[in-house]
Amino acid sequence: MARRRRTQSPWSGKSKPSSTNSSHNSRLNGDDAINRPYNAEISRANLEKSGFSPNISLKSVDQAVKDWFDVADLFENRPSREDYVTGNGGVANVGAYTYSYLFTDPTKFMGNQAQPKLKAVGISDILRGGTPYGKAIGDMLAADGYKTLESFAAAMPNSWEEISSSMALFNFPKQDFHGPVNGCVFLALNPEYKVSDTQRNPELGGTRERLSKQHVSRIITQIHRNCGPARPCWSKGGGNEASVAGQGPLIRLISRLYPKKLVSQVRSLPHIEDLEEKMEALEPHKDVVNRPYTQTTFDGIFHLLAAIYGRHNQIHVLHFVNIPMLDRRIIAMILRTCVNVTMIGIYDCPLVHFGDIITLLDLVHEINQYRVSIGKPKIEKMDFFPHFNVGVPYAHRCVSAFGITWSEPEPEVAQRGVLRIVLEAFLKAKAMGIKLLFDEGKAFRKYLSQLPLLPLAVESFLDGLHRYCALKENKSANVAAAKEAMYDMLKAVRLGIEDLSGDSREWFSQIMGTNLVFCSSCGHDMLEEFFVNHSRHSRPHTRVCAGCILREAMDSEDHQQKRSQRKIIDCLFEKWNPKTFNRDAPIHRWGQDIFRLRTADTLRVPPPSMQVLQNGNYHQPRFMYALVRDNKLHNDSVQDLPSLPELFSNELEAQRSRAMYWAMVTDTDRATAQFLAEIYPTQQGNLAPFSSSRADGGMPNTDDEAQFGVPVTSATRMSFSWEFARAFYQHITLNGQQARPGEFW
């Protein structure tokens, strides 16, 4: 495959489309255009001529393509493992959005060559004029989102020390505030401390980590001494027999205290000599970011919640930056308690995924309705960067950055699902008047730009959606312009999945946009393009949209021990039902022709019973299955949760103790798996390596955790990856092979 030429794009030179009879003016006038053909080639010409709406992007089309390739290069050019673990590979946390170490020690951060070179964007504009100083400036910076704060700290590290003194900065690893505690801004930070930092400084969680390791050592010792060693649990027939006669009752007792899988895994260790020394040796690399044990993290969450509750009436601006074990339920408890928060920022928290944007908007709607009833200010701003799955952080033959998931998602579900979620989030944010979320340069748009969609997919989708809603809102009589906007939006959903070369005049003018399909998971009607092909052929009352399928996939991922961490949090919420629906936020009225809530009903009326006729024959009365949302896939409920005071009450002591027990079990699984991966790294006779028995390769919650399902870097196999997107782009635009009309932008 020829190497791509950065200066060439499909809108320049020979690749420039010849059909330019549709221009910006045709989008705004000329109803007879509805009778003209409109396809991907004409759409591409329109985009080149008119560019994006300034409400969506100020970039030119060529600049957007160049930026896409810059991001692709970032993910494909990773340091070697040796350079990564020694800190010599440049910026290791590729794809990261936040660097909260900058806020706790700005001078040291800016002087570190291994840290990214942050740009101070727009600081002169922020400080120009008669802007108030001190606390007011800090409030203003924080309310504009994380990157504004970061720009200020990078440009003026000394001034940042003064500005931050008017805020409350909570250092999560230290489980305490950083500096004085003042003002109405609360920043929960997780600075990127290295393993060596935590070992030198006990304040950075080192003491708590040692206590966590002692708990793990105690559990391993208890299981191994009482049950004895056994054949490796992943071998044929392994993990069940006792090595010493008469240990059966003890094994049964231990198996009641701990999960059987963990007992089998511990018994697979040949011996446990020098266990504590080996525990310390599990972290041989001192120059990588520290990954604390789950017990330490769980303890830190309660310290954070206590700190927030102590200031819950003073907080107006609240940021969470890379906080582990912070999920949507804990966020819901916090926002319901902090009744004066008007701006919320959530950045790269590991348990908060891309699909949670819908949950958060529904939550904000619910909270705002309550705030109005009690005379409190509404939440008006949201800055959101979901957790980005960058994959293995160093160069490896099995590595790729999928963003939305750790392992490779099903490509059609991913492409249709991502844009289906963006559609709902856009229409809800617009209806609620939420600021920042879809602004260019803010966190959510940055996240979308790092997903391996095809070039210009996000910009074109949002541009078409914005134009469509604007035309409807202005009550434009130009049907053609609205149809063109819808086509441009749907092109981003269909490209690479469907054959766009067959888009006829009849399909564009008479069929496109006329078929709204019901989703039995979320209860919405939407354009059929947001359903994968096999779902469209299902019975109407069982169809599920790609967005709900994708959200279920993100909820169920188990990498970095996420499923175990969610189970720990589940212990705190006994009344919580994952399938309970949240209060649906409104949909922007001018987008309801393409996406709308059909029903909130969840109970299906049973079909009529079969009848016996007078002649003795059976008769089944005719009926039609009602369209209700009784098939919910994802577990996004934030209902039936305790309040923050209740969480700390004596009544929940048993739940907190049970949660800490599962945290210890999770850490023991992590340590034991690493031991076995080290003892059995390769095939030994008929015994397979331990790494082959686990999806994480026997290295859970470490930088070496395995990543499977990485796509082949070829345009012949579709996948949701940067490798495929680049190969597809090069194949049809830069290799001299002319694709069929409409096959690309």
XYZ file of C-alpha atoms in Angstrom:
745
model
C 0.000 0.000 0.000
C 1.360 3.366 -0.987
C 2.321 5.732 1.747
C -0.249 8.461 2.227
C 0.590 11.977 1.052
C -0.316 14.412 3.771
C -0.796 17.337 1.381
C -3.360 15.560 -0.768
C -6.964 15.116 0.174
C -10.019 13.918 -1.698
C -11.022 17.574 -2.122
C -7.908 18.658 -3.960
C -6.218 17.868 -7.257
C -7.490 14.966 -9.339
C -9.694 13.664 -6.582
C -11.845 16.789 -6.575
C -15.404 15.820 -7.557
C -16.526 17.119 -10.909
C -20.173 17.485 -10.005
C -20.605 20.890 -8.368
C -24.112 21.826 -9.448
C -25.246 21.876 -5.795
C -23.900 24.775 -3.760
C -24.490 26.531 -0.485
C -27.356 28.435 -2.101
C -29.129 25.206 -3.018
C -29.250 24.406 0.685
C -31.194 27.578 1.343
C -33.478 28.050 -1.654
C -34.846 26.304 -4.714
C -37.568 23.823 -3.791
C -37.312 22.264 -7.240
C -34.054 20.718 -6.030
C -36.131 17.972 -4.418
C -36.727 16.617 -7.909
C -33.010 16.591 -8.748
C -30.740 13.682 -7.847
C -28.719 14.073 -4.682
C -26.059 11.577 -3.745
C -22.755 11.257 -1.929
C -20.788 12.844 -4.765
C -22.963 15.972 -4.813
C -22.916 16.018 -1.023
C -19.130 15.982 -1.118
C -19.111 18.891 -3.562
C -21.429 20.852 -1.285
C -19.168 20.249 1.666
C -16.092 21.384 -0.223
C -17.792 24.519 -1.485
C -19.630 25.577 1.675
C -17.615 24.028 4.479
C -19.101 23.422 7.902
C -21.610 25.559 9.705
C -19.694 27.919 12.041
C -21.863 26.603 14.878
C -20.245 23.184 14.376
C -16.674 23.864 13.299
C -14.502 26.767 12.215
C -12.049 24.406 10.527
C -11.765 24.027 6.799
C -12.451 20.605 5.343
C -8.755 20.068 4.541
C -7.743 21.085 8.076
C -10.223 18.619 9.555
C -8.757 15.829 7.421
C -5.221 16.788 8.428
C -6.206 16.772 12.098
C -7.701 13.312 11.634
C -4.395 11.967 10.330
C -2.489 13.647 13.149
C -4.651 11.778 15.661
C -4.230 8.520 13.735
C -0.442 8.956 13.836
C -0.618 9.561 17.569
C -2.262 6.199 18.222
C -0.272 4.176 15.711
C 3.200 5.416 16.695
C 3.602 4.168 20.250
C 6.850 3.784 22.184
C 8.444 0.378 22.564
C 7.777 -1.464 25.797
C 11.341 -0.867 26.945
C 11.089 2.867 26.338
C 7.656 2.997 27.963
C 8.599 1.290 31.243
C 11.814 3.328 31.574
C 10.098 6.636 30.846
C 12.222 7.250 27.734
C 9.499 6.909 25.153
C 8.168 10.448 25.275
C 4.568 11.009 26.308
C 3.293 7.645 27.457
C -0.353 8.445 28.188
C -1.285 8.834 24.531
C -4.898 9.879 24.035
C -5.244 11.294 27.538
C -7.227 14.490 27.999
C -6.177 15.482 31.508
C -2.875 15.951 33.305
C -3.906 16.880 36.825
C -0.304 16.673 38.070
C -0.073 20.116 36.484
C -2.501 21.495 39.082
C -0.742 20.103 42.147
C 2.833 20.890 41.064
C 2.779 23.107 37.935
C 6.448 24.121 37.986
C 7.694 20.539 38.243
C 5.231 19.363 35.592
C 6.215 21.980 33.014
C 9.895 21.197 33.565
C 9.489 17.452 32.968
C 10.581 16.494 29.457
C 8.464 13.330 29.506
C 5.259 15.292 30.018
C 3.234 16.687 27.102
C 3.871 20.231 25.978
C 0.589 21.876 26.850
C -0.521 24.955 24.969
C -1.915 28.024 26.663
C -4.951 28.621 24.446
C -6.885 31.871 24.648
C -5.425 33.057 27.940
C -4.854 36.597 26.711
C -8.538 36.780 25.739
C -9.595 35.551 29.173
C -7.542 38.167 31.007
C -8.125 41.074 28.616
C -10.326 43.935 29.768
C -11.860 44.625 33.119
C -12.148 41.022 34.279
C -12.285 40.741 38.092
C -9.264 39.186 39.721
C -8.639 36.518 42.296
C -11.504 34.270 43.227
C -13.784 35.508 40.444
C -11.173 34.637 37.801
C -10.760 31.168 39.262
C -14.514 30.610 39.231
C -14.753 31.801 35.648
C -11.878 29.609 34.462
C -13.273 26.496 36.138
C -16.787 27.103 34.819
C -15.414 27.134 31.264
C -14.097 23.584 31.521
C -10.909 21.709 32.249
C -8.860 22.898 29.264
C -9.313 26.531 30.240
C -7.911 25.804 33.681
C -5.104 23.770 32.157
C -4.204 26.565 29.737
C -3.979 29.059 32.567
C -1.831 26.764 34.728
C 0.473 25.992 31.788
C 0.859 29.651 30.825
C 1.238 31.040 34.327
C 2.291 28.328 36.793
C 3.157 30.882 39.468
C -0.155 32.693 39.087
C -1.927 29.345 39.189
C -0.700 28.841 42.746
C -2.470 32.059 43.714
C -5.645 31.379 41.731
C -5.927 27.793 43.030
C -5.776 29.057 46.616
C -9.331 30.307 46.075
C -10.495 26.779 45.180
C -10.747 23.379 46.865
C -8.336 20.899 45.247
C -8.746 17.327 46.463
C -5.711 15.115 45.802
C -7.150 11.618 45.415
C -3.934 9.607 46.001
C -3.236 11.615 49.167
C -6.901 11.379 50.164
C -6.716 14.966 51.346
C -6.941 18.529 50.100
C -4.024 20.151 48.322
C -3.387 23.541 49.857
C -6.032 25.798 51.423
C -9.721 25.012 51.016
C -11.732 28.001 49.807
C -14.290 29.179 47.309
C -17.056 27.497 45.344
C -14.872 25.475 42.936
C -14.124 21.849 43.843
C -11.553 19.963 41.757
C -11.168 16.229 42.447
C -7.757 15.401 40.969
C -5.791 12.199 40.471
C -2.218 13.333 39.709
C -0.171 10.959 37.587
C 2.287 9.859 40.281
C 4.795 7.193 39.311
C 5.434 4.002 41.250
C 8.694 5.484 42.518
C 6.833 8.565 43.848
C 4.468 6.468 45.942
C 7.322 4.355 47.305
C 9.297 7.404 48.394
C 6.385 9.394 49.777
C 3.944 7.576 52.103
C 1.493 10.492 51.758
C 0.828 9.447 48.167
C -0.990 6.303 49.222
C 2.102 4.246 49.952
C 1.034 3.317 53.481
C -2.457 2.337 52.352
C -0.971 0.312 49.496
C 1.217 -1.622 51.908
C -1.843 -2.369 54.042
C -3.714 -3.573 50.949
C -0.828 -5.880 50.059
C -0.804 -7.262 53.578
C -4.493 -8.145 53.241
C -3.769 -9.907 49.949
C -0.851 -11.830 51.462
C -3.026 -12.889 54.390
C -5.757 -14.261 52.104
C -3.280 -16.142 49.899
C -1.603 -17.610 52.968
C -4.919 -18.642 54.533
C -6.115 -20.421 51.406
C -2.808 -22.073 50.554
C -1.984 -23.322 54.052
C -5.447 -24.700 54.740
C -6.111 -26.221 51.328
C -2.603 -26.925 50.050
C -1.322 -26.725 46.479
C -3.072 -28.443 43.585
C -2.614 -28.980 39.891
C -2.887 -25.765 37.867
C -6.544 -24.806 37.655
C -6.407 -24.261 33.872
C -5.054 -27.750 33.212
C -7.406 -30.623 32.369
C -9.071 -31.643 35.646
C -7.014 -29.130 37.632
C -8.142 -26.973 40.514
C -10.366 -29.542 42.193
C -8.332 -32.187 44.043
C -6.624 -31.876 47.448
C -2.914 -32.577 47.709
C -3.167 -33.882 51.301
C -5.696 -36.473 52.418
C -8.347 -35.219 54.778
C -8.405 -31.613 53.581
C -11.825 -31.851 51.949
C -13.785 -30.131 54.778
C -11.258 -27.301 54.959
C -11.464 -26.764 51.231
C -15.233 -26.605 51.433
C -15.004 -24.138 54.299
C -12.514 -21.907 52.489
C -14.658 -22.076 49.342
C -17.508 -20.625 51.356
C -15.323 -17.778 52.542
C -13.888 -16.983 49.109
C -15.005 -17.536 45.499
C -14.154 -21.018 44.217
C -12.347 -19.581 41.222
C -10.037 -17.615 43.503
C -9.405 -20.663 45.719
C -8.469 -22.758 42.682
C -6.199 -20.028 41.423
C -4.376 -19.643 44.744
C -3.959 -23.411 45.066
C -2.316 -23.423 41.629
C 0.690 -21.660 43.180
C 3.441 -24.280 43.801
C 4.446 -22.557 47.049
C 4.109 -19.249 48.890
C 7.602 -18.774 50.258
C 8.780 -15.155 50.535
C 5.283 -14.005 49.627
C 5.590 -10.445 50.912
C 8.853 -9.892 49.009
C 7.230 -11.242 45.865
C 4.304 -8.896 46.355
C 6.693 -5.943 46.222
C 8.369 -7.404 43.126
C 5.081 -7.348 41.216
C 5.794 -3.683 40.412
C 9.328 -3.802 38.990
C 8.956 -0.706 36.812
C 9.316 2.491 38.802
C 8.823 4.987 35.958
C 5.239 4.103 35.022
C 2.108 5.648 36.503
C 1.103 3.906 39.702
C -2.020 1.717 39.605
C -3.241 1.424 43.202
C -4.983 -1.650 44.535
C -8.768 -1.658 44.627
C -8.849 -1.489 48.433
C -6.871 1.755 48.328
C -9.129 3.166 45.644
C -12.326 2.183 47.455
C -11.047 3.816 50.638
C -10.184 6.928 48.610
C -13.721 7.165 47.215
C -15.143 7.452 50.731
C -12.603 10.134 51.656
C -13.596 12.038 48.510
C -17.311 11.723 49.271
C -16.725 12.938 52.816
C -14.774 15.941 51.522
C -17.549 16.804 49.048
C -20.281 16.447 51.635
C -18.393 18.764 53.961
C -18.678 21.500 51.310
C -21.867 20.455 49.519
C -23.591 23.803 50.070
C -20.585 25.857 48.907
C -19.800 24.036 45.644
C -20.915 25.702 42.405
C -18.369 24.212 39.991
C -17.416 20.547 40.338
C -14.745 18.682 38.355
C -13.810 14.989 38.528
C -10.495 14.252 36.838
C -9.547 10.601 36.247
C -11.093 9.422 39.523
C -11.114 5.586 39.764
C -14.243 3.725 40.938
C -16.375 6.822 40.339
C -19.393 5.579 38.406
C -22.660 7.174 37.298
C -24.467 6.140 40.495
C -21.957 7.871 42.751
C -22.090 10.943 40.513
C -25.893 10.931 40.851
C -25.661 10.856 44.646
C -23.201 13.735 44.623
C -25.199 15.972 42.270
C -28.420 15.371 44.188
C -26.651 16.435 47.378
C -24.751 19.465 46.016
C -27.800 21.600 45.282
C -25.850 24.694 44.173
C -23.703 23.092 41.469
C -24.281 24.826 38.128
C -21.353 23.353 36.198
C -20.184 19.723 36.178
C -16.999 18.474 34.521
C -16.212 14.738 34.255
C -12.939 13.767 32.620
C -11.611 10.287 31.804
C -12.936 8.524 34.898
C -12.391 4.782 34.220
C -15.922 3.614 35.106
C -17.689 6.388 33.158
C -17.996 5.351 29.520
C -19.202 7.023 26.343
C -22.809 5.844 26.670
C -23.118 7.517 30.065
C -23.607 10.865 28.334
C -27.296 9.903 27.997
C -27.553 8.914 31.660
C -25.931 12.156 32.761
C -28.247 14.314 30.648
C -31.296 12.486 32.006
C -29.905 12.946 35.520
C -29.334 16.678 34.991
C -32.890 17.021 33.697
C -34.264 15.285 36.797
C -32.124 17.419 39.113
C -33.014 20.658 37.332
C -36.716 19.940 37.683
C -36.218 19.459 41.416
C -34.038 22.579 41.670
C -36.770 24.712 40.119
C -39.278 23.438 42.673
C -37.053 24.459 45.601
C -35.778 27.713 44.111
C -32.208 26.580 43.475
C -30.128 27.320 40.339
C -30.116 24.751 37.550
C -27.110 22.896 36.159
C -26.385 24.815 32.966
C -22.954 23.591 31.864
C -21.488 20.154 31.301
C -17.968 19.356 30.124
C -17.575 15.629 29.532
C -14.709 13.420 28.400
C -15.705 9.747 28.806
C -13.055 7.190 29.617
C -10.950 6.624 26.522
C -9.705 3.066 25.973
C -6.277 3.527 24.434
C -5.367 -0.154 24.700
C -1.918 -1.465 25.544
C 0.173 1.694 26.049
C 3.228 0.520 24.085
C 3.867 -0.862 20.607
C 2.674 -4.444 20.255
C 1.362 -6.643 17.469
C -1.966 -6.939 19.315
C -2.829 -3.356 20.170
C -5.290 -0.787 18.910
C -7.127 2.220 20.307
C -10.867 1.672 19.951
C -11.752 4.442 22.395
C -15.264 3.323 23.314
C -14.201 -0.201 24.329
C -11.024 -2.048 25.282
C -11.580 -4.965 22.924
C -12.682 -4.610 19.330
C -16.395 -3.783 19.033
C -18.565 -5.138 16.253
C -17.920 -2.510 13.552
C -21.483 -1.917 12.360
C -22.752 -1.668 15.938
C -19.917 0.720 16.812
C -20.362 3.109 13.883
C -24.145 3.248 13.956
C -24.216 3.125 17.758
C -21.769 5.967 18.353
C -23.662 8.339 16.078
C -27.028 7.189 17.466
C -25.813 8.148 20.965
C -24.453 11.456 19.649
C -27.844 12.152 18.043
C -29.754 11.692 21.299
C -27.188 13.639 23.326
C -27.253 16.550 20.849
C -31.053 16.803 20.803
C -31.350 16.534 24.586
C -28.563 19.033 25.289
C -30.142 21.461 22.825
C -33.587 21.077 24.381
C -32.197 21.617 27.893
C -29.921 24.508 26.937
C -26.795 22.727 28.247
C -23.681 24.719 27.394
C -20.127 23.543 26.562
C -21.026 19.935 25.744
C -20.993 20.203 21.938
C -18.771 23.277 21.645
C -15.798 22.812 19.357
C -12.608 22.543 21.390
C -14.349 21.266 24.514
C -13.972 17.825 26.037
C -16.778 15.871 24.352
C -15.882 17.036 20.849
C -12.247 16.207 21.581
C -13.291 12.711 22.614
C -15.309 12.227 19.426
C -12.312 13.338 17.345
C -10.249 10.526 18.894
C -12.673 7.757 17.920
C -11.657 5.709 14.858
C -14.546 6.791 12.673
C -13.818 7.676 9.058
C -12.457 11.182 8.342
C -15.045 13.974 8.692
C -17.717 11.602 9.994
C -18.320 13.497 13.240
C -18.189 16.962 11.691
C -20.451 15.998 8.787
C -22.957 14.283 11.069
C -23.206 17.239 13.440
C -23.272 19.719 10.561
C -26.162 17.951 8.844
C -28.033 17.562 12.128
C -27.555 21.234 13.011
C -28.721 22.409 9.589
C -31.748 20.133 9.706
C -32.864 21.393 13.127
C -32.222 25.016 12.153
C -34.379 24.683 9.017
C -37.195 23.121 11.018
C -36.935 25.741 13.746
C -37.083 28.552 11.176
C -40.107 26.862 9.571
C -38.348 26.862 6.236
C -40.446 25.842 3.276
C -37.362 24.543 1.511
C -37.968 20.801 1.657
C -34.918 20.123 -0.503
C -32.550 21.800 1.938
C -33.911 19.738 4.818
C -33.600 16.533 2.782
C -30.016 17.395 1.853
C -29.146 18.071 5.478
C -30.645 14.722 6.482
C -28.720 12.938 3.716
C -25.440 14.546 4.764
C -26.077 13.452 8.339
C -26.984 9.872 7.426
C -24.019 9.573 5.074
C -21.763 9.527 8.117
C -23.809 6.643 9.552
C -23.901 4.596 6.347
C -20.459 5.142 4.842
C -18.362 1.990 4.734
C -21.354 -0.137 5.791
C -23.830 0.417 2.964
C -23.284 0.936 -0.757
C -23.986 4.616 -1.336
C -23.606 4.337 -5.111
C -27.195 3.134 -5.401
C -28.730 6.243 -3.841
C -31.287 7.110 -6.504
C -33.417 10.214 -6.933
C -36.464 8.244 -5.840
C -34.752 6.963 -2.695
C -33.589 10.466 -1.762
C -36.899 12.229 -2.386
C -39.469 9.597 -1.422
C -37.940 6.955 0.893
C -35.121 8.472 2.938
C -36.278 9.642 6.342
C -39.797 8.241 6.049
C -39.302 5.025 8.042
C -38.977 5.514 11.795
C -38.235 2.272 13.640
C -39.052 1.576 17.294
C -36.399 0.395 19.775
C -37.781 -1.941 22.444
C -34.832 -1.184 24.738
C -34.981 2.620 25.048
C -38.510 3.284 23.752
C -37.524 5.739 21.000
C -38.567 5.961 17.375
C -35.658 6.818 15.099
C -34.462 6.580 11.521
C -33.800 3.018 10.435
C -30.145 3.821 9.736
C -29.505 3.651 13.500
C -30.341 -0.062 13.532
C -27.926 -2.750 12.397
C -29.115 -4.745 9.430
C -30.136 -7.902 11.302
C -32.203 -5.862 13.806
C -34.232 -4.308 11.020
C -35.473 -7.762 10.027
C -36.589 -8.663 13.548
C -40.221 -8.446 14.650
C -41.225 -4.803 15.297
C -41.732 -5.227 19.056
C -38.286 -6.861 19.545
C -36.015 -4.533 17.568
C -33.123 -2.892 19.417
C -31.149 0.086 18.110
C -27.371 0.083 17.701
C -26.988 2.636 20.485
C -28.541 0.344 23.093
C -26.516 -2.634 21.883
C -23.339 -0.580 22.158
C -24.227 0.705 25.621
C -24.759 -2.864 26.806
C -21.350 -3.827 25.404
C -19.675 -0.936 27.243
C -21.492 -1.819 30.478
C -20.359 -5.446 30.349
C -16.649 -4.937 29.623
C -14.331 -6.625 32.119
C -10.885 -5.212 31.339
C -8.875 -3.606 34.152
C -11.155 -5.428 36.605
C -14.055 -3.093 35.840
C -16.729 -5.713 36.348
C -15.283 -6.560 39.760
C -15.160 -2.881 40.702
C -18.802 -2.397 39.725
C -19.702 -5.441 41.827
C -17.997 -3.766 44.787
C -20.058 -0.617 44.300
C -23.212 -2.737 43.892
C -22.805 -3.821 47.513
C -23.570 -0.267 48.633
C -26.868 -0.064 46.754
C -29.102 -2.949 47.794
C -32.302 -1.337 46.471
C -30.784 -0.453 43.114
C -32.267 -2.129 40.027
C -30.070 -1.737 36.921
C -33.057 -1.974 34.558
C -35.116 0.801 36.129
C -35.502 3.684 33.687
C -34.311 7.162 34.524
C -36.485 10.218 33.961
C -36.145 10.938 30.238
C -34.781 14.346 29.333
C -36.761 16.171 26.615
C -35.881 15.879 22.937
C -35.400 19.088 20.968
C -38.752 19.685 19.281
C -37.218 20.415 15.890
C -35.441 17.049 15.802
C -38.436 14.878 16.605
C -39.026 14.009 12.957
C -35.885 11.873 13.115
C -35.719 10.874 16.805
C -38.426 10.936 19.464
C -39.611 9.109 22.566
C -42.540 6.932 21.546
C -43.456 5.448 24.922
C -42.296 5.176 28.504
C -44.437 2.079 29.114
C -42.499 -0.960 30.287
C -45.282 -3.507 30.877
C -46.619 -5.519 27.976
C -50.281 -6.509 27.952
C -50.456 -10.283 27.443
C -52.085 -11.498 24.224
C -55.722 -12.631 24.423
C -56.257 -16.207 25.459
C -57.202 -18.850 22.941
C -60.958 -19.449 22.766
C -63.017 -22.598 22.227
C -65.785 -22.097 19.663
C -69.229 -23.693 19.837
C -68.214 -26.313 17.296
C -65.295 -27.349 19.511
C -62.589 -25.737 17.379
C -59.932 -23.491 18.890
C -59.704 -19.864 17.875
C -56.898 -17.387 18.557
C -58.203 -13.796 18.367
C -56.117 -11.531 16.213
C -53.896 -9.090 18.028
C -50.861 -6.889 17.488
C -47.957 -6.766 19.909
C -47.780 -3.362 21.552
C -44.592 -1.343 21.164
C -43.283 -0.920 24.710
C -39.774 -0.696 26.109
C -39.734 -4.024 27.923
C -36.398 -5.184 26.511
C -33.892 -2.852 28.151
C -30.300 -3.980 27.564
C -28.068 -1.536 29.431
C -27.768 -1.028 33.187
C -27.786 2.760 33.376
C -30.266 3.323 36.191
C -29.397 5.967 38.786
C -32.625 5.536 40.731
C -33.265 4.097 44.218
C -29.883 5.173 45.575
C -29.115 6.294 49.122
C -28.197 9.876 49.846
C -24.655 10.775 50.848
C -25.546 11.036 54.562
C -27.235 7.632 54.384
C -24.132 6.135 52.769
C -22.105 7.078 55.842
C -24.744 5.977 58.344
C -24.404 3.018 60.704
C -27.270 1.277 58.903
C -25.019 0.700 55.871
C -22.011 -0.540 57.859
C -22.622 -4.132 56.749
C -22.782 -3.079 53.090
C -19.537 -1.120 53.370
C -17.809 -4.096 55.009
C -19.043 -6.447 52.294
C -17.816 -4.056 49.623
C -14.342 -3.929 51.187
C -14.321 -7.742 51.325
C -14.895 -7.880 47.563
C -12.173 -5.274 47.096
C -9.745 -7.601 48.884
C -10.907 -10.517 46.716
C -10.364 -8.415 43.587
C -6.832 -7.488 44.665
C -6.023 -11.098 45.523
C -7.137 -12.172 42.054
C -4.913 -9.485 40.541
C -1.813 -10.529 42.516
C -2.330 -14.283 42.120
C -2.843 -13.950 38.371
C 0.415 -12.029 38.055
C 2.251 -14.688 40.069
C 0.928 -17.491 37.860
C 1.707 -15.570 34.670
C 5.295 -15.260 35.888
C 5.579 -18.922 36.953
C 3.969 -20.356 33.809
C 4.913 -17.945 31.004
C 5.215 -20.584 28.256
C 3.974 -24.013 27.283
C 5.242 -26.677 29.700
C 4.564 -30.096 28.235
C 0.799 -30.407 27.917
C 0.235 -27.430 30.184
C -0.608 -24.228 28.321
C 0.778 -20.902 29.567
C -1.387 -19.296 32.212
C -1.930 -16.228 30.033
C -3.987 -18.338 27.608
C -6.585 -19.052 30.302
C -7.625 -15.416 30.833
C -8.714 -12.647 28.517
C -6.391 -10.231 30.327
C -3.375 -12.446 29.694
C -2.886 -12.982 33.406
C -1.970 -9.335 33.968
C -5.197 -7.690 35.165
C -5.187 -3.973 35.850
C -1.561 -3.511 34.773
C 0.121 -1.884 31.793
C 0.691 -5.381 30.369
C -2.977 -6.390 30.376
C -3.664 -8.164 27.115
C -5.864 -6.767 24.376
C -7.509 -9.230 22.030
C -9.532 -8.854 18.869
C -7.224 -6.336 17.198
C -8.197 -5.913 13.527
C -6.108 -6.688 10.499
C -4.734 -3.466 9.023
C -6.406 -3.897 5.677
C -9.245 -2.340 3.729
C -10.574 -5.821 2.945
C -11.929 -6.423 6.461
C -14.090 -3.796 8.066
C -13.296 -2.972 11.670
C -13.811 -0.070 14.037
C -10.152 0.957 14.205
C -7.696 3.584 13.065
C -5.902 0.929 11.033
C -8.967 0.122 8.965
C -10.065 3.740 8.600
C -6.623 4.752 7.295
C -6.423 1.740 4.973
C -9.918 2.376 3.638
C -9.133 6.040 3.054
C -5.866 5.293 1.259
C -7.411 2.527 -0.801
C -10.080 4.680 -2.398
C -8.438 8.105 -2.489
C -4.661 7.926 -2.523
C -3.740 4.709 -4.311
C -4.882 5.826 -7.711
C -7.896 3.527 -7.554
C -11.099 5.345 -8.330
C -13.993 4.204 -6.200
C -17.561 4.106 -7.392
C -19.333 7.472 -7.061
C -20.396 8.130 -3.528
C -18.150 5.507 -1.923
C -16.343 8.133 0.126
C -16.903 11.715 1.187
